[in-house]
Amino acid sequence: MSIYVAGSLAFDRIMSFNGAFADHILADKLHILNVSFLIDGLVEKRGGCAGNIAYTLALMGEKPLILATAGKNFSEYGTFLESKGISLEGVRVMKDEFTASCTLITDKNNNQINGFHPAAMGFPCEYAFPHPDASADWGIVSPGNLDDMKALPRLFREKGIRYIYDPGQQIPALSGDDLLDAITGSALLVTNDYELEMISKATQRTRAELRALTGGVITTLGEQGSVIDNGERGSVGIAAPKTVADP
């Protein structure tokens, strides 16, 4: 069995600002905005939707295969993923590009200023699927290269591979027709509540009509858990941490 995880591979640089953006941004001067924040902490992490999903699956004992595009600075990240049993057979490396990167500043109120450079993610993965097994394989289409997000759902359907569609932050970049095509025939559509409303608006379909196009809809609700609608609607709450007795 193969689990194909399509999406982004990226490096995340997360900076913390121990103040509030609102104290430094003047509403009546936004047309000449020029601000600088003294950063208190900096963390660099391996990231990207495909990388994060595949890593989590590996922690659960699975051996996923990533479908993505990376750049010339991907070597160390790739070695790390392979050490977790994750296949890079579907990763296309662009030697003249950098791996996608995200630079984010978070203030004390958890407000964020984010800059994302797609770099190598601007190219499709072009994976050929040499050994598809419709009886056992699964696909996951998460936010990443737009060409892949449009083509892979059709390809999975052609090969009889069940797939989960999670368009996430790429919803605004996809047309209503793109979204309808990808959702139709999917095993699951996964979004948060706001994203599901965005899809409903873009496709001009009600939530019930969208539900009829897919095997099920999982809607995440933050601290309230998730709603699963696969014909028998149910809810999943957030797991409470185990209480440890004070020795």
CSV table of C-alpha atoms in Angstrom, one decimal:
chain,number,residue,atom,x,y,z
A,1,MET,CA,0.0,0.0,0.0
A,2,SER,CA,1.2,3.5,-0.8
A,3,ILE,CA,0.0,6.8,0.7
A,4,TYR,CA,0.8,9.6,-1.7
A,5,VAL,CA,1.0,12.9,0.1
A,6,ALA,CA,0.9,15.9,-2.3
A,7,GLY,CA,1.5,19.4,-1.1
A,8,SER,CA,4.2,21.9,-0.2
A,9,LEU,CA,7.7,21.4,1.2
A,10,ALA,CA,9.0,24.5,2.9
A,11,PHE,CA,11.3,26.0,5.5
A,12,ASP,CA,9.6,28.1,8.2
A,13,ARG,CA,11.4,30.9,9.9
A,14,ILE,CA,9.3,32.0,12.9
A,15,MET,CA,10.2,35.2,14.8
A,16,SER,CA,8.6,36.3,18.0
A,17,PHE,CA,8.0,40.0,18.9
A,18,ASN,CA,7.3,40.7,22.6
A,19,GLY,CA,5.1,43.7,21.8
A,20,ALA,CA,1.9,44.5,19.9
A,21,PHE,CA,1.8,45.3,16.2
A,22,ALA,CA,-1.1,47.7,16.9
A,23,ASP,CA,1.2,49.9,19.1
A,24,HIS,CA,3.6,50.5,16.1
A,25,ILE,CA,1.2,50.8,13.1
A,26,LEU,CA,-0.6,54.1,12.7
A,27,ALA,CA,-3.9,53.7,11.0
A,28,ASP,CA,-3.8,57.1,9.4
A,29,LYS,CA,-0.3,56.5,8.0
A,30,LEU,CA,-0.8,53.1,6.3
A,31,HIS,CA,0.0,54.7,2.9
A,32,ILE,CA,3.6,55.3,4.0
A,33,LEU,CA,4.0,52.3,6.2
A,34,ASN,CA,7.6,51.8,7.4
A,35,VAL,CA,8.0,49.8,10.6
A,36,SER,CA,10.7,47.7,12.2
A,37,PHE,CA,10.3,45.2,15.1
A,38,LEU,CA,13.0,44.1,17.5
A,39,ILE,CA,12.8,40.3,17.5
A,40,ASP,CA,13.1,38.5,20.8
A,41,GLY,CA,13.4,34.9,19.4
A,42,LEU,CA,13.9,33.1,16.2
A,43,VAL,CA,13.1,29.4,15.3
A,44,GLU,CA,13.7,27.7,12.0
A,45,LYS,CA,11.7,24.6,11.3
A,46,ARG,CA,11.2,22.1,8.5
A,47,GLY,CA,7.7,22.5,7.2
A,48,GLY,CA,5.3,22.6,4.3
A,49,CYS,CA,1.9,20.8,4.2
A,50,ALA,CA,3.2,17.6,2.5
A,51,GLY,CA,6.2,17.5,4.9
A,52,ASN,CA,4.1,17.9,8.0
A,53,ILE,CA,1.5,15.4,7.0
A,54,ALA,CA,4.0,12.8,5.9
A,55,TYR,CA,6.0,13.2,9.1
A,56,THR,CA,2.9,12.8,11.2
A,57,LEU,CA,1.9,9.6,9.3
A,58,ALA,CA,5.5,8.3,9.8
A,59,LEU,CA,5.0,8.8,13.6
A,60,MET,CA,1.9,6.6,13.3
A,61,GLY,CA,3.9,3.8,11.7
A,62,GLU,CA,3.1,4.6,8.0
A,63,LYS,CA,5.6,5.0,5.2
A,64,PRO,CA,4.1,7.7,3.0
A,65,LEU,CA,5.5,8.9,-0.4
A,66,ILE,CA,5.7,12.7,-0.8
A,67,LEU,CA,4.6,14.3,-4.1
A,68,ALA,CA,6.2,17.8,-4.2
A,69,THR,CA,8.9,20.0,-5.6
A,70,ALA,CA,11.9,21.2,-3.6
A,71,GLY,CA,15.0,23.3,-4.3
A,72,LYS,CA,18.7,23.2,-4.1
A,73,ASN,CA,18.8,23.6,-0.3
A,74,PHE,CA,16.6,20.6,0.3
A,75,SER,CA,19.3,18.0,1.0
A,76,GLU,CA,19.3,18.1,4.8
A,77,TYR,CA,15.5,18.2,5.0
A,78,GLY,CA,15.4,15.3,2.6
A,79,THR,CA,17.8,13.2,4.6
A,80,PHE,CA,15.7,13.9,7.7
A,81,LEU,CA,12.5,12.7,6.0
A,82,GLU,CA,14.2,9.5,4.7
A,83,SER,CA,15.4,8.7,8.2
A,84,LYS,CA,11.8,8.6,9.2
A,85,GLY,CA,11.0,6.1,6.5
A,86,ILE,CA,9.4,8.6,4.1
A,87,SER,CA,9.9,8.1,0.4
A,88,LEU,CA,11.2,11.0,-1.7
A,89,GLU,CA,10.6,9.1,-5.0
A,90,GLY,CA,7.9,11.7,-5.8
A,91,VAL,CA,10.0,14.8,-4.9
A,92,ARG,CA,11.2,16.8,-7.9
A,93,VAL,CA,14.3,18.8,-7.1
A,94,MET,CA,14.8,22.1,-9.0
A,95,LYS,CA,18.6,22.8,-8.9
A,96,ASP,CA,18.2,26.4,-9.8
A,97,GLU,CA,15.5,27.3,-7.3
A,98,PHE,CA,15.3,27.4,-3.5
A,99,THR,CA,12.8,25.3,-1.5
A,100,ALA,CA,9.7,27.3,-0.7
A,101,SER,CA,10.1,29.4,2.5
A,102,CYS,CA,7.8,31.2,4.9
A,103,THR,CA,8.9,34.0,7.2
A,104,LEU,CA,6.5,34.9,10.0
A,105,ILE,CA,6.5,37.4,12.8
A,106,THR,CA,4.2,36.8,15.8
A,107,ASP,CA,3.4,39.5,18.4
A,108,LYS,CA,2.4,38.9,22.0
A,109,ASN,CA,-1.3,38.8,21.0
A,110,ASN,CA,-0.6,36.1,18.5
A,111,ASN,CA,-1.2,38.4,15.6
A,112,GLN,CA,0.9,37.5,12.6
A,113,ILE,CA,2.7,39.1,9.7
A,114,ASN,CA,3.6,36.4,7.1
A,115,GLY,CA,5.6,36.4,3.9
A,116,PHE,CA,5.7,33.3,1.7
A,117,HIS,CA,8.0,32.7,-1.3
A,118,PRO,CA,6.9,29.6,-3.4
A,119,ALA,CA,10.2,29.3,-5.3
A,120,ALA,CA,10.4,25.6,-6.3
A,121,MET,CA,6.8,25.1,-5.4
A,122,GLY,CA,5.9,27.0,-8.6
A,123,PHE,CA,6.7,23.8,-10.6
A,124,PRO,CA,4.6,20.6,-10.6
A,125,CYS,CA,6.0,17.4,-9.2
A,126,GLU,CA,5.4,15.4,-12.5
A,127,TYR,CA,5.3,12.1,-10.7
A,128,ALA,CA,4.5,9.2,-13.1
A,129,PHE,CA,2.9,6.7,-10.6
A,130,PRO,CA,4.8,3.6,-11.8
A,131,HIS,CA,3.1,1.1,-9.4
A,132,PRO,CA,-0.5,2.2,-8.6
A,133,ASP,CA,-2.6,-0.2,-6.6
A,134,ALA,CA,-6.3,0.9,-6.6
A,135,SER,CA,-7.2,-1.7,-4.0
A,136,ALA,CA,-4.9,-0.3,-1.3
A,137,ASP,CA,-3.5,3.1,-2.2
A,138,TRP,CA,-4.6,6.4,-0.8
A,139,GLY,CA,-3.8,9.9,-2.0
A,140,ILE,CA,-3.8,13.2,0.0
A,141,VAL,CA,-4.0,16.5,-1.9
A,142,SER,CA,-3.0,19.3,0.4
A,143,PRO,CA,-2.0,23.0,-0.4
A,144,GLY,CA,0.9,23.1,-2.7
A,145,ASN,CA,1.6,23.7,-6.4
A,146,LEU,CA,-1.6,24.7,-8.1
A,147,ASP,CA,-1.1,22.6,-11.2
A,148,ASP,CA,-0.7,19.5,-9.0
A,149,MET,CA,-3.8,20.5,-7.0
A,150,LYS,CA,-5.8,20.5,-10.2
A,151,ALA,CA,-4.3,17.5,-12.0
A,152,LEU,CA,-3.8,15.0,-9.1
A,153,PRO,CA,-7.5,14.6,-8.2
A,154,ARG,CA,-8.3,13.7,-11.8
A,155,LEU,CA,-5.3,11.4,-12.0
A,156,PHE,CA,-6.3,9.6,-8.7
A,157,ARG,CA,-9.8,9.1,-10.1
A,158,GLU,CA,-8.4,7.7,-13.4
A,159,LYS,CA,-6.3,5.2,-11.5
A,160,GLY,CA,-9.0,4.3,-9.0
A,161,ILE,CA,-7.0,5.6,-6.0
A,162,ARG,CA,-9.1,6.9,-3.1
A,163,TYR,CA,-8.0,10.4,-2.1
A,164,ILE,CA,-8.5,13.1,0.5
A,165,TYR,CA,-8.8,16.7,-0.7
A,166,ASP,CA,-7.6,19.5,1.6
A,167,PRO,CA,-7.3,22.7,-0.4
A,168,GLY,CA,-6.7,24.9,2.7
A,169,GLN,CA,-4.9,28.2,2.1
A,170,GLN,CA,-4.9,27.7,-1.7
A,171,ILE,CA,-8.7,28.1,-1.9
A,172,PRO,CA,-8.6,31.7,-3.1
A,173,ALA,CA,-6.2,30.8,-5.9
A,174,LEU,CA,-8.5,28.0,-7.3
A,175,SER,CA,-11.6,28.7,-9.3
A,176,GLY,CA,-15.0,27.3,-8.4
A,177,ASP,CA,-14.8,24.9,-11.3
A,178,ASP,CA,-11.3,23.7,-10.1
A,179,LEU,CA,-12.7,23.1,-6.6
A,180,LEU,CA,-15.8,21.3,-7.9
A,181,ASP,CA,-13.7,19.0,-10.1
A,182,ALA,CA,-11.3,18.1,-7.3
A,183,ILE,CA,-14.1,17.5,-4.7
A,184,THR,CA,-16.2,15.4,-7.0
A,185,GLY,CA,-15.3,11.7,-6.5
A,186,SER,CA,-13.0,12.3,-3.5
A,187,ALA,CA,-13.2,10.0,-0.5
A,188,LEU,CA,-13.1,13.0,1.9
A,189,LEU,CA,-13.1,16.8,1.8
A,190,VAL,CA,-11.2,18.3,4.8
A,191,THR,CA,-11.5,22.0,5.7
A,192,ASN,CA,-12.1,24.2,8.7
A,193,ASP,CA,-15.5,25.9,9.0
A,194,TYR,CA,-14.4,29.2,7.3
A,195,GLU,CA,-12.7,27.4,4.4
A,196,LEU,CA,-15.9,25.3,3.8
A,197,GLU,CA,-17.9,28.5,3.6
A,198,MET,CA,-15.3,29.9,1.1
A,199,ILE,CA,-15.7,26.8,-1.0
A,200,SER,CA,-19.5,27.0,-0.9
A,201,LYS,CA,-19.3,30.6,-2.1
A,202,ALA,CA,-16.7,29.9,-4.8
A,203,THR,CA,-18.7,26.9,-6.2
A,204,GLN,CA,-22.1,28.3,-5.6
A,205,ARG,CA,-23.1,25.1,-3.9
A,206,THR,CA,-24.6,24.6,-0.5
A,207,ARG,CA,-22.8,22.5,2.1
A,208,ALA,CA,-25.4,19.7,1.5
A,209,GLU,CA,-24.7,19.8,-2.3
A,210,LEU,CA,-20.9,19.7,-1.6
A,211,ARG,CA,-21.4,16.8,0.7
A,212,ALA,CA,-23.2,14.9,-2.1
A,213,LEU,CA,-20.1,15.1,-4.3
A,214,THR,CA,-17.7,13.4,-1.9
A,215,GLY,CA,-17.6,10.4,0.4
A,216,GLY,CA,-17.6,12.6,3.5
A,217,VAL,CA,-16.8,16.0,4.9
A,218,ILE,CA,-14.5,16.6,7.9
A,219,THR,CA,-14.8,20.2,9.3
A,220,THR,CA,-12.4,21.2,11.9
A,221,LEU,CA,-13.7,23.7,14.6
A,222,GLY,CA,-10.5,24.6,16.5
A,223,GLU,CA,-10.9,24.1,20.2
A,224,GLN,CA,-14.3,22.7,19.7
A,225,GLY,CA,-13.0,19.6,17.8
A,226,SER,CA,-14.3,18.4,14.5
A,227,VAL,CA,-17.5,17.5,12.7
A,228,ILE,CA,-17.5,14.4,10.5
A,229,ASP,CA,-20.3,14.0,8.0
A,230,ASN,CA,-20.2,10.7,6.1
A,231,GLY,CA,-23.9,10.1,6.1
A,232,GLU,CA,-24.1,9.7,9.8
A,233,ARG,CA,-23.1,13.1,11.2
A,234,GLY,CA,-20.9,13.0,14.3
A,235,SER,CA,-18.5,15.1,16.3
A,236,VAL,CA,-15.0,14.5,17.7
A,237,GLY,CA,-13.8,16.6,20.6
A,238,ILE,CA,-10.4,17.6,21.6
A,239,ALA,CA,-8.6,15.0,23.6
A,240,ALA,CA,-8.1,16.1,27.2
A,241,PRO,CA,-4.5,15.7,28.7
A,242,LYS,CA,-4.1,12.9,31.2
A,243,THR,CA,-4.1,14.2,34.8
A,244,VAL,CA,-0.8,13.3,36.5
A,245,ALA,CA,-0.9,13.1,40.3
A,246,ASP,CA,1.5,15.4,42.1
A,247,PRO,CA,4.1,13.1,43.8
